[in-house]
Coordinates of C-alpha atoms (C1' of nucleotides) in Angstrom, one line a residue:
Chain V
X274 CA 14.8 -151.1 145.0
X275 CA 17.1 -149.4 142.5
X276 CA 17.4 -150.2 138.8
X277 CA 20.7 -150.2 137.0
X278 CA 21.0 -150.2 133.2
X279 CA 24.3 -151.6 131.8
X280 CA 25.3 -150.9 128.3
X281 CA 28.3 -152.9 127.1
X282 CA 28.8 -155.2 124.2
X283 CA 30.7 -157.7 126.3
X284 CA 28.5 -160.2 128.0
X285 CA 31.3 -160.9 130.5
X286 CA 31.5 -157.3 131.6
X287 CA 27.8 -157.1 132.0
X288 CA 27.6 -160.2 134.2
X289 CA 30.7 -159.2 136.0
X290 CA 29.1 -155.9 136.9
X291 CA 25.9 -157.5 137.9
X292 CA 27.5 -160.1 140.2
X293 CA 29.8 -157.6 141.7
X294 CA 26.9 -155.2 142.6
X295 CA 24.7 -158.0 143.7
X296 CA 27.3 -159.0 146.3
X297 CA 27.1 -155.5 147.6
X298 CA 23.4 -155.0 147.7
X299 CA 20.3 -157.1 147.2
X300 CA 18.4 -153.9 146.4
X301 CA 19.3 -153.8 142.8
X302 CA 17.7 -154.9 139.6
X303 CA 19.4 -154.8 136.3
X304 CA 18.6 -154.0 132.7
X305 CA 21.1 -154.8 129.9
X306 CA 21.9 -153.6 126.5
X307 CA 24.8 -154.5 124.2
X308 CA 24.5 -151.5 121.9
X309 CA 23.8 -147.8 122.3
X310 CA 20.6 -148.0 120.3
X311 CA 19.3 -150.9 122.4
X312 CA 20.1 -148.8 125.4
X313 CA 18.3 -145.9 124.0
X314 CA 15.2 -148.1 123.4
X315 CA 15.3 -149.2 127.0
X316 CA 15.7 -145.6 128.2
X317 CA 12.7 -144.5 126.2
X318 CA 10.6 -147.4 127.5
X319 CA 11.6 -147.8 131.2
X320 CA 10.7 -145.0 133.4
X321 CA 12.4 -146.2 136.6
X322 CA 16.1 -146.2 136.0
X323 CA 18.5 -144.9 138.7
X324 CA 21.9 -145.5 137.3
X325 CA 23.4 -146.1 133.9
X326 CA 26.7 -147.8 133.5
X327 CA 28.1 -147.7 129.9
X328 CA 31.2 -148.6 128.0
X329 CA 33.0 -146.3 125.7
X330 CA 33.6 -147.6 122.2
X331 CA 30.2 -149.3 121.7
X332 CA 29.9 -150.9 118.3
X333 CA 27.2 -148.4 117.1
X334 CA 28.1 -145.3 119.1
X335 CA 30.0 -142.1 118.6
X336 CA 31.3 -142.4 122.2
X337 CA 31.0 -138.9 123.6
X338 CA 28.0 -138.2 121.3
X339 CA 26.4 -141.3 122.9
X340 CA 26.7 -139.7 126.4
X341 CA 25.3 -136.5 125.1
X342 CA 22.2 -138.1 123.6
X343 CA 21.5 -140.2 126.6
X344 CA 21.8 -137.1 128.9
X345 CA 19.5 -135.2 126.5
X346 CA 16.9 -137.9 126.7
X347 CA 17.1 -138.6 130.4
X348 CA 19.1 -136.0 132.2
X349 CA 17.9 -137.1 135.7
X350 CA 19.6 -140.6 135.4
X351 CA 23.1 -140.8 136.9
X352 CA 25.4 -141.9 134.1
X353 CA 28.8 -143.4 134.7
X354 CA 31.3 -144.6 132.0
X355 CA 33.0 -147.9 132.7
X356 CA 36.0 -148.0 130.5
X357 CA 39.4 -149.5 130.0
X358 CA 40.9 -146.2 128.8
X359 CA 41.6 -143.9 131.7
X360 CA 43.7 -141.1 130.4
X361 CA 43.0 -137.7 131.9
X362 CA 41.9 -136.4 128.5
X363 CA 39.3 -139.1 128.1
X364 CA 38.0 -138.7 131.6
X365 CA 37.7 -134.9 131.1
X366 CA 35.8 -135.4 127.9
X367 CA 33.5 -137.9 129.5
X368 CA 32.7 -135.5 132.2
X369 CA 32.4 -132.5 129.9
X370 CA 29.9 -134.4 127.8
X371 CA 27.6 -134.8 130.8
X372 CA 28.6 -138.0 132.6
X373 CA 28.4 -138.1 136.4
X374 CA 31.3 -140.5 136.9
X375 CA 34.1 -142.6 135.4
X376 CA 35.0 -146.0 136.7
X377 CA 38.1 -147.7 135.2
X378 CA 37.6 -151.4 134.4
X379 CA 40.7 -152.1 136.3
X380 CA 39.1 -150.8 139.5
X381 CA 39.0 -153.4 142.2
X382 CA 35.8 -154.6 143.8
X383 CA 35.7 -152.3 146.8
X384 CA 36.3 -149.2 144.7
X385 CA 33.7 -150.2 142.2
X386 CA 31.1 -150.8 144.8
X387 CA 31.8 -147.5 146.6
X388 CA 31.7 -145.6 143.4
X389 CA 28.4 -147.0 142.4
X390 CA 27.0 -146.4 145.9
X391 CA 28.1 -142.8 145.6
X392 CA 26.5 -142.3 142.3
X393 CA 23.3 -143.8 143.4
X394 CA 23.2 -141.0 145.9
X395 CA 23.7 -138.4 143.2
X396 CA 27.3 -137.9 143.8
X397 CA 30.2 -137.9 141.3
X398 CA 33.0 -140.3 141.3
X399 CA 36.3 -139.9 139.4
X400 CA 39.3 -142.2 139.8
X401 CA 42.3 -141.0 141.7
X402 CA 44.4 -141.0 138.6
X403 CA 42.3 -138.0 137.3
X404 CA 43.2 -135.9 140.3
X405 CA 46.8 -137.1 140.6
X406 CA 48.4 -136.9 137.1
X407 CA 51.0 -139.7 137.0
X408 CA 54.3 -137.9 136.7
X409 CA 54.6 -134.2 136.1
X410 CA 52.3 -131.7 137.8
X411 CA 50.5 -130.0 134.9
X412 CA 53.1 -129.2 132.2
X413 CA 50.3 -129.3 129.7
X414 CA 47.6 -126.6 129.9
X415 CA 47.6 -126.4 126.1
X416 CA 48.2 -129.8 124.5
X417 CA 44.7 -131.0 125.0
X418 CA 42.7 -133.3 122.8
X419 CA 39.6 -132.0 121.3
X420 CA 39.2 -128.7 123.0
X421 CA 40.7 -125.5 121.8
X422 CA 40.4 -126.8 118.3
X423 CA 38.1 -124.7 116.2
X424 CA 35.1 -126.3 114.5
X425 CA 36.7 -126.5 111.2
X426 CA 40.0 -127.8 112.6
X427 CA 38.0 -130.6 114.3
X428 CA 36.4 -131.5 111.0
X429 CA 39.9 -131.8 109.5
X430 CA 41.3 -133.5 112.5
X431 CA 38.7 -136.3 112.5
X432 CA 39.3 -137.1 108.9
X433 CA 43.0 -137.0 109.4
X434 CA 42.6 -139.5 112.3
X435 CA 40.9 -142.0 110.1
X436 CA 43.8 -142.0 107.8
X437 CA 42.8 -139.5 105.1
X438 CA 45.4 -137.7 103.1
X439 CA 45.3 -133.9 102.7
X440 CA 43.9 -134.4 99.2
X441 CA 41.2 -136.7 100.4
X442 CA 40.2 -134.4 103.3
X443 CA 39.9 -131.6 100.8
X444 CA 37.6 -133.6 98.5
X445 CA 35.5 -134.7 101.5
X446 CA 35.1 -131.2 102.8
X447 CA 35.0 -129.5 99.4
X448 CA 38.0 -127.3 100.3
X449 CA 41.3 -126.8 98.5
X450 CA 44.3 -128.8 99.6
X451 CA 46.0 -125.6 100.5
X452 CA 43.3 -124.9 103.1
X453 CA 43.7 -128.3 104.5
X454 CA 47.4 -127.8 104.9
X455 CA 46.7 -124.6 106.7
X456 CA 44.4 -126.4 109.1
X457 CA 46.7 -129.3 109.6
X458 CA 49.6 -127.0 110.4
X459 CA 47.5 -125.3 113.0
X460 CA 46.4 -128.6 114.5
X461 CA 49.9 -130.0 114.7
X462 CA 51.2 -126.8 116.2
X463 CA 48.4 -127.0 118.8
X464 CA 49.4 -130.5 119.8
X465 CA 53.1 -129.6 119.7
X466 CA 54.2 -132.1 117.2
X467 CA 55.1 -132.0 113.6
X468 CA 54.0 -135.3 112.2
X469 CA 50.5 -136.5 111.5
X470 CA 51.4 -140.0 112.4
X471 CA 52.2 -138.9 116.0
X472 CA 49.0 -136.9 116.2
X473 CA 47.0 -139.9 115.0
X474 CA 48.6 -142.2 117.4
X475 CA 48.3 -139.8 120.3
X476 CA 44.6 -139.3 119.9
X477 CA 43.4 -142.4 118.1
X478 CA 42.2 -144.1 121.2
X479 CA 39.8 -141.3 121.9
X480 CA 37.4 -142.4 119.2
X481 CA 36.4 -138.8 118.5
X482 CA 32.8 -137.7 118.1
Chain O
X291 CA 37.4 -180.8 141.6
X292 CA 39.0 -178.8 138.8
X293 CA 41.2 -175.8 139.0
X294 CA 41.0 -172.8 136.6
X295 CA 43.6 -170.1 136.4
X296 CA 42.4 -166.8 135.1
X297 CA 44.9 -164.2 133.8
X298 CA 43.3 -160.9 133.1
X299 CA 44.1 -157.4 134.2
X300 CA 40.5 -156.5 134.5
X301 CA 39.0 -157.4 137.8
X302 CA 35.5 -157.3 136.3
X303 CA 36.4 -159.9 133.7
X304 CA 37.9 -162.2 136.3
X305 CA 34.9 -162.1 138.6
X306 CA 32.6 -162.3 135.6
X307 CA 34.2 -165.5 134.5
X308 CA 34.3 -166.9 138.0
X309 CA 30.6 -166.2 138.6
X310 CA 29.6 -167.5 135.2
X311 CA 31.5 -170.8 135.6
X312 CA 30.3 -171.2 139.2
X313 CA 26.8 -171.1 138.0
X314 CA 27.6 -174.0 135.7
X315 CA 29.6 -176.2 138.0
X316 CA 30.3 -176.3 141.7
X317 CA 33.3 -178.4 141.0
X318 CA 35.6 -175.6 140.1
X319 CA 38.2 -173.6 142.1
X320 CA 39.9 -170.5 140.8
X321 CA 43.3 -168.9 140.8
X322 CA 43.7 -165.4 139.6
X323 CA 46.5 -163.3 138.2
X324 CA 46.3 -159.8 136.6
X325 CA 49.6 -160.0 134.8
X326 CA 51.5 -162.6 132.8
X327 CA 54.4 -162.7 135.3
X328 CA 52.0 -163.2 138.2
X329 CA 50.4 -166.0 136.1
X330 CA 53.8 -167.6 135.4
X331 CA 54.6 -167.5 139.1
X332 CA 51.4 -169.4 139.9
X333 CA 52.0 -171.8 137.1
X334 CA 55.4 -172.6 138.5
X335 CA 54.1 -173.0 142.0
X336 CA 50.7 -174.8 141.6
X337 CA 50.9 -178.3 140.3
X338 CA 47.2 -178.9 139.9
X339 CA 45.8 -176.6 137.2
X340 CA 43.3 -177.9 134.7
X341 CA 42.5 -174.9 132.6
X342 CA 44.0 -171.5 131.9
X343 CA 41.9 -168.7 130.6
X344 CA 43.9 -165.6 129.6
X345 CA 43.4 -162.3 128.0
X346 CA 45.4 -161.0 125.1
X347 CA 47.0 -157.6 125.7
X348 CA 48.2 -158.1 129.2
X349 CA 50.1 -155.1 130.5
X350 CA 53.4 -156.9 130.7
X351 CA 53.0 -159.5 128.0
X352 CA 54.0 -159.9 124.4
X353 CA 50.7 -161.5 123.7
X354 CA 51.5 -164.4 121.4
X355 CA 54.9 -164.8 123.1
X356 CA 53.0 -165.1 126.4
X357 CA 51.0 -168.1 125.1
X358 CA 54.2 -169.7 123.9
X359 CA 56.0 -169.3 127.2
X360 CA 53.1 -170.7 129.2
X361 CA 52.8 -173.7 126.9
X362 CA 56.5 -174.3 127.2
X363 CA 56.3 -174.3 131.0
X364 CA 53.2 -176.3 131.3
X365 CA 52.2 -177.9 128.0
X366 CA 49.7 -180.2 129.6
X367 CA 47.4 -177.4 130.8
X368 CA 44.5 -176.6 128.5
X369 CA 44.9 -172.9 127.5
X370 CA 42.2 -170.7 126.1
X371 CA 42.4 -167.1 125.2
X372 CA 39.4 -164.9 126.2
X373 CA 39.6 -161.8 124.0
X374 CA 37.6 -158.9 122.7
X375 CA 39.4 -159.2 119.4
X376 CA 38.1 -161.9 117.3
X377 CA 39.3 -161.5 113.8
X378 CA 40.3 -164.7 112.0
X379 CA 43.9 -163.7 111.9
X380 CA 44.1 -163.2 115.6
X381 CA 42.4 -166.5 116.3
X382 CA 44.7 -168.3 113.9
X383 CA 47.7 -166.7 115.6
X384 CA 46.4 -167.7 119.0
X385 CA 46.0 -171.3 117.9
X386 CA 49.3 -171.5 116.0
X387 CA 51.1 -170.2 119.1
X388 CA 49.8 -173.2 121.1
X389 CA 46.5 -172.3 122.6
X390 CA 43.7 -174.9 122.7
X391 CA 40.8 -172.6 122.4
X392 CA 39.6 -169.1 121.8
X393 CA 36.5 -167.6 123.5
X394 CA 35.3 -164.2 122.4
X395 CA 34.4 -161.9 125.3
X396 CA 31.1 -161.3 123.5
X397 CA 30.2 -164.9 123.7
X398 CA 27.0 -165.5 125.6
X399 CA 26.8 -167.5 128.8
X400 CA 25.7 -170.8 127.3
X401 CA 28.5 -170.7 124.7
X402 CA 31.0 -169.8 127.3
X403 CA 30.1 -172.6 129.6
X404 CA 30.0 -175.2 126.8
X405 CA 33.4 -174.0 125.5
X406 CA 34.9 -174.3 129.0
X407 CA 33.4 -177.8 129.5
X408 CA 34.8 -178.9 126.2
X409 CA 38.2 -177.7 127.0
X410 CA 38.2 -179.3 130.4
X411 CA 37.7 -182.5 128.5
X412 CA 40.8 -181.8 126.4
X413 CA 38.9 -180.7 123.4
X414 CA 39.4 -177.5 121.3
X415 CA 36.9 -174.7 121.0
X416 CA 36.9 -172.0 118.3
X417 CA 34.1 -169.6 117.7
X418 CA 31.8 -170.0 114.7
X419 CA 33.2 -166.8 113.2
X420 CA 36.5 -168.5 112.7
X421 CA 35.0 -171.2 110.5
X422 CA 32.4 -168.9 108.8
X423 CA 34.2 -165.8 107.6
X424 CA 31.6 -163.0 107.9
X425 CA 30.8 -162.0 104.4
X426 CA 33.0 -163.0 101.5
X427 CA 34.4 -166.4 101.2
X428 CA 38.1 -165.6 101.4
X429 CA 38.9 -162.7 99.3
X430 CA 41.8 -161.9 101.5
X431 CA 44.6 -164.5 101.7
X432 CA 47.2 -161.7 101.8
X433 CA 46.0 -158.5 103.6
X434 CA 46.5 -159.9 107.1
X435 CA 47.5 -158.2 110.2
X436 CA 50.5 -159.5 112.0
X437 CA 51.2 -162.6 110.2
X438 CA 53.1 -162.9 107.0
X439 CA 55.1 -160.0 108.1
X440 CA 58.7 -161.1 108.7
X441 CA 60.3 -160.6 112.1
X442 CA 62.1 -157.5 111.1
X443 CA 59.1 -156.0 109.3
X444 CA 57.2 -156.5 112.5
X445 CA 59.9 -154.6 114.5
X446 CA 59.6 -151.7 112.0
X447 CA 55.8 -151.9 111.9
X448 CA 55.5 -151.7 115.7
X449 CA 57.6 -148.5 115.8
X450 CA 55.7 -147.0 112.9
X451 CA 52.4 -147.8 114.7
X452 CA 53.5 -145.7 117.7
X453 CA 54.2 -142.7 115.5
X454 CA 57.9 -143.0 114.8
X455 CA 59.3 -141.5 111.6
X456 CA 61.5 -143.5 109.3
X457 CA 64.5 -141.7 110.7
X458 CA 63.5 -142.4 114.3
X459 CA 62.9 -146.1 113.5
X460 CA 66.3 -146.3 112.0
X461 CA 67.9 -144.8 115.1
X462 CA 66.0 -147.1 117.4
X463 CA 66.9 -150.3 115.5
X464 CA 70.3 -149.0 114.5
X465 CA 69.6 -149.4 110.8
X466 CA 69.9 -146.9 107.9
X467 CA 66.9 -144.9 106.9
X468 CA 67.1 -146.6 103.5
X469 CA 66.6 -149.9 105.1
X470 CA 63.6 -148.7 107.0
X471 CA 62.1 -147.4 103.7
X472 CA 62.6 -150.8 102.2
X473 CA 60.8 -152.4 105.1
X474 CA 58.0 -149.8 105.1
X475 CA 57.4 -150.3 101.4
X476 CA 57.1 -154.0 101.9
X477 CA 54.7 -153.6 104.8
X478 CA 52.5 -151.1 103.0
X479 CA 52.4 -153.3 99.9
X480 CA 51.5 -156.2 102.2
X481 CA 48.5 -154.3 103.5
X482 CA 47.6 -153.0 100.1
X483 CA 47.9 -149.3 101.0
X484 CA 50.4 -146.6 100.3
X485 CA 50.2 -144.4 103.3
X486 CA 51.5 -145.0 106.8
X487 CA 48.6 -143.1 108.3
X488 CA 46.1 -145.6 106.9
X489 CA 48.2 -148.5 108.0
X490 CA 48.4 -147.1 111.5
X491 CA 44.7 -146.4 111.7
X492 CA 43.8 -149.8 110.3
X493 CA 45.9 -151.7 112.8
X494 CA 46.2 -149.5 115.8
X495 CA 43.4 -151.2 117.7
X496 CA 45.2 -154.6 117.6
X497 CA 47.7 -153.5 120.3
X498 CA 50.5 -155.5 118.7
X499 CA 52.9 -157.6 120.7
Chain K
dG279 C1' 34.6 -102.2 115.0
dA280 C1' 38.1 -105.4 116.7
dA281 C1' 39.4 -110.1 117.0
dA282 C1' 39.2 -114.7 115.6
dA283 C1' 38.0 -118.1 112.1
dT284 C1' 38.0 -119.6 107.4
dT285 C1' 39.6 -119.9 103.0
dA286 C1' 43.4 -119.6 99.8
dT287 C1' 48.1 -119.3 97.4
dG288 C1' 53.1 -119.9 96.6
dA289 C1' 57.7 -121.0 97.8
dG290 C1' 60.8 -124.1 99.8
dG291 C1' 62.5 -127.8 102.4
dA292 C1' 61.7 -132.2 104.8
dC293 C1' 59.8 -136.5 104.6
dG294 C1' 57.5 -140.5 102.6
dG295 C1' 57.1 -144.2 99.3
dT296 C1' 58.6 -146.9 95.0
dT297 C1' 61.7 -149.1 92.2
dT298 C1' 65.9 -151.2 91.0
dT299 C1' 70.0 -153.2 92.1
dA300 C1' 73.0 -155.8 95.1
dA301 C1' 75.6 -158.0 98.8
dT302 C1' 75.2 -161.1 102.8
dC303 C1' 73.2 -164.6 105.6
dA304 C1' 70.1 -168.5 107.2
dT305 C1' 67.5 -172.2 106.3
dC306 C1' 65.6 -176.1 104.2
dG307 C1' 64.8 -179.7 101.0
dA308 C1' 66.8 -182.7 97.5
Chain F
dT175 C1' 76.4 -181.1 100.9
dC176 C1' 74.7 -178.0 97.3
dG177 C1' 71.6 -175.0 95.6
dA178 C1' 67.5 -172.5 95.8
dT179 C1' 64.8 -169.5 98.4
dG180 C1' 63.8 -165.9 101.3
dA181 C1' 65.2 -162.4 104.9
dT182 C1' 68.0 -158.5 105.9
dT183 C1' 70.6 -154.7 104.9
dA184 C1' 71.8 -150.8 101.9
dA185 C1' 72.0 -147.1 98.3
dA186 C1' 70.4 -144.1 94.6
dA187 C1' 67.2 -141.8 91.9
dC188 C1' 62.8 -140.1 91.5
dC189 C1' 58.4 -138.1 92.6
dG190 C1' 54.7 -137.1 95.4
dT191 C1' 53.0 -135.7 99.7
dC192 C1' 53.7 -133.3 104.0
dC193 C1' 54.6 -129.3 106.7
dT194 C1' 56.0 -124.5 107.5
dC195 C1' 55.9 -119.7 106.8
dA196 C1' 54.3 -115.5 104.9
dT197 C1' 50.6 -113.2 103.2
dA198 C1' 45.9 -111.9 102.4
dA199 C1' 40.9 -111.6 101.4
dT200 C1' 36.5 -112.7 103.4
dT201 C1' 33.3 -114.0 106.9
dT202 C1' 31.9 -114.8 111.7
dT203 C1' 31.5 -113.6 116.3
dC204 C1' 31.4 -110.8 120.2

DNA sequence: GAAAATTATGAGGACGGTTTTAATCATCGA
DNA sequence: TCGATGATTAAAACCGTCCTCATAATTTTC
């Protein structure tokens, strides 16, 4: 008997996953949480958990930080993110933060079952779209999301991405507006754009840590 | 025997809904579509459909326009939107565009079942949150999302929200940059802010039509 | 110790946002 | 049908913010 913990704030998703997996194996029991903190409580309390399926964008979570803190608490549990957002950057971040798999919510039943079966065996599952980038074969190599940004640039970037002006960012970080401009220029150059609006839109769905 | 058509691009949601409703009544059969156009095909073909449950933000749909066109084709079918976004403004828009109900994806099983039962009887269901605005009793009245924007303002707003500059919006819509500025000013005034970055961030998660 | 990161400034141009004014068009109620 | 009302388009003037670039001092990191 294996135990699966599902962390998702949507009741429908939780029951959807349960029913789907029940139809594939009677050997599963389920625990459910609708927030990260509920999930952490369960993880601290329940010793026997074999697989954790979690959403990104939980109401109380810092997404990638959530993955990190779970893996810190219980590194032995296989952790898969089940998410509606399946860009390569998000998937890469999910994995780099310690997850063992990524299942798109759009995955059909058979794929979903196989992926879960794999992960229960300690394997890793990533969707085809991660290995086969849609159109061009790797033009990027530099225009990545969070990585390659320095610590300070990330600080600035996060505040920019929640709509702060340069002045506001400067006040928040106790730096001069000039310094913020320097950082913003570096960030935009890094992402190969020259408008903060485009940068925000490009990376807003990542819900940065 | 009643027939329910489910339009949602997430397999998990579709099976979640089916299993949930099956546990409440054996008298239901289901049809499924993952896009609006698939759904429209089924609606044109199948005469006996009693209830339609649809997501907002379908890959090929203009959200509220989708509701309208369905109701135009088959006004007699009860239509409920099942969505993760449950602000009062969205719910109001859903209803004003012809839907008969709105079920939050976060609704728990009992609520979901009762809501569907109600709607199968020709009634209307709206979540409590629509009647009981969370905190303050109507401070707003003006800072709404999509509504109250004129058609043209919406055109401009959408392009702004995907990162376009004023110049680019003007080229896209074949209008002068001056005109775009006029519209942008009106939009920002409407949302009580004075920076496009803040407007983008505030409303990016709505996935506008 | 060299290389990279962080902080900062100033100049200059591009862009964004407000306000005012105004012409045209559609719609709706009286 | 007329007149009011609001939507749409546009321009100009004005100022603030954004963004780049060059430069440079200081600190961190390896």
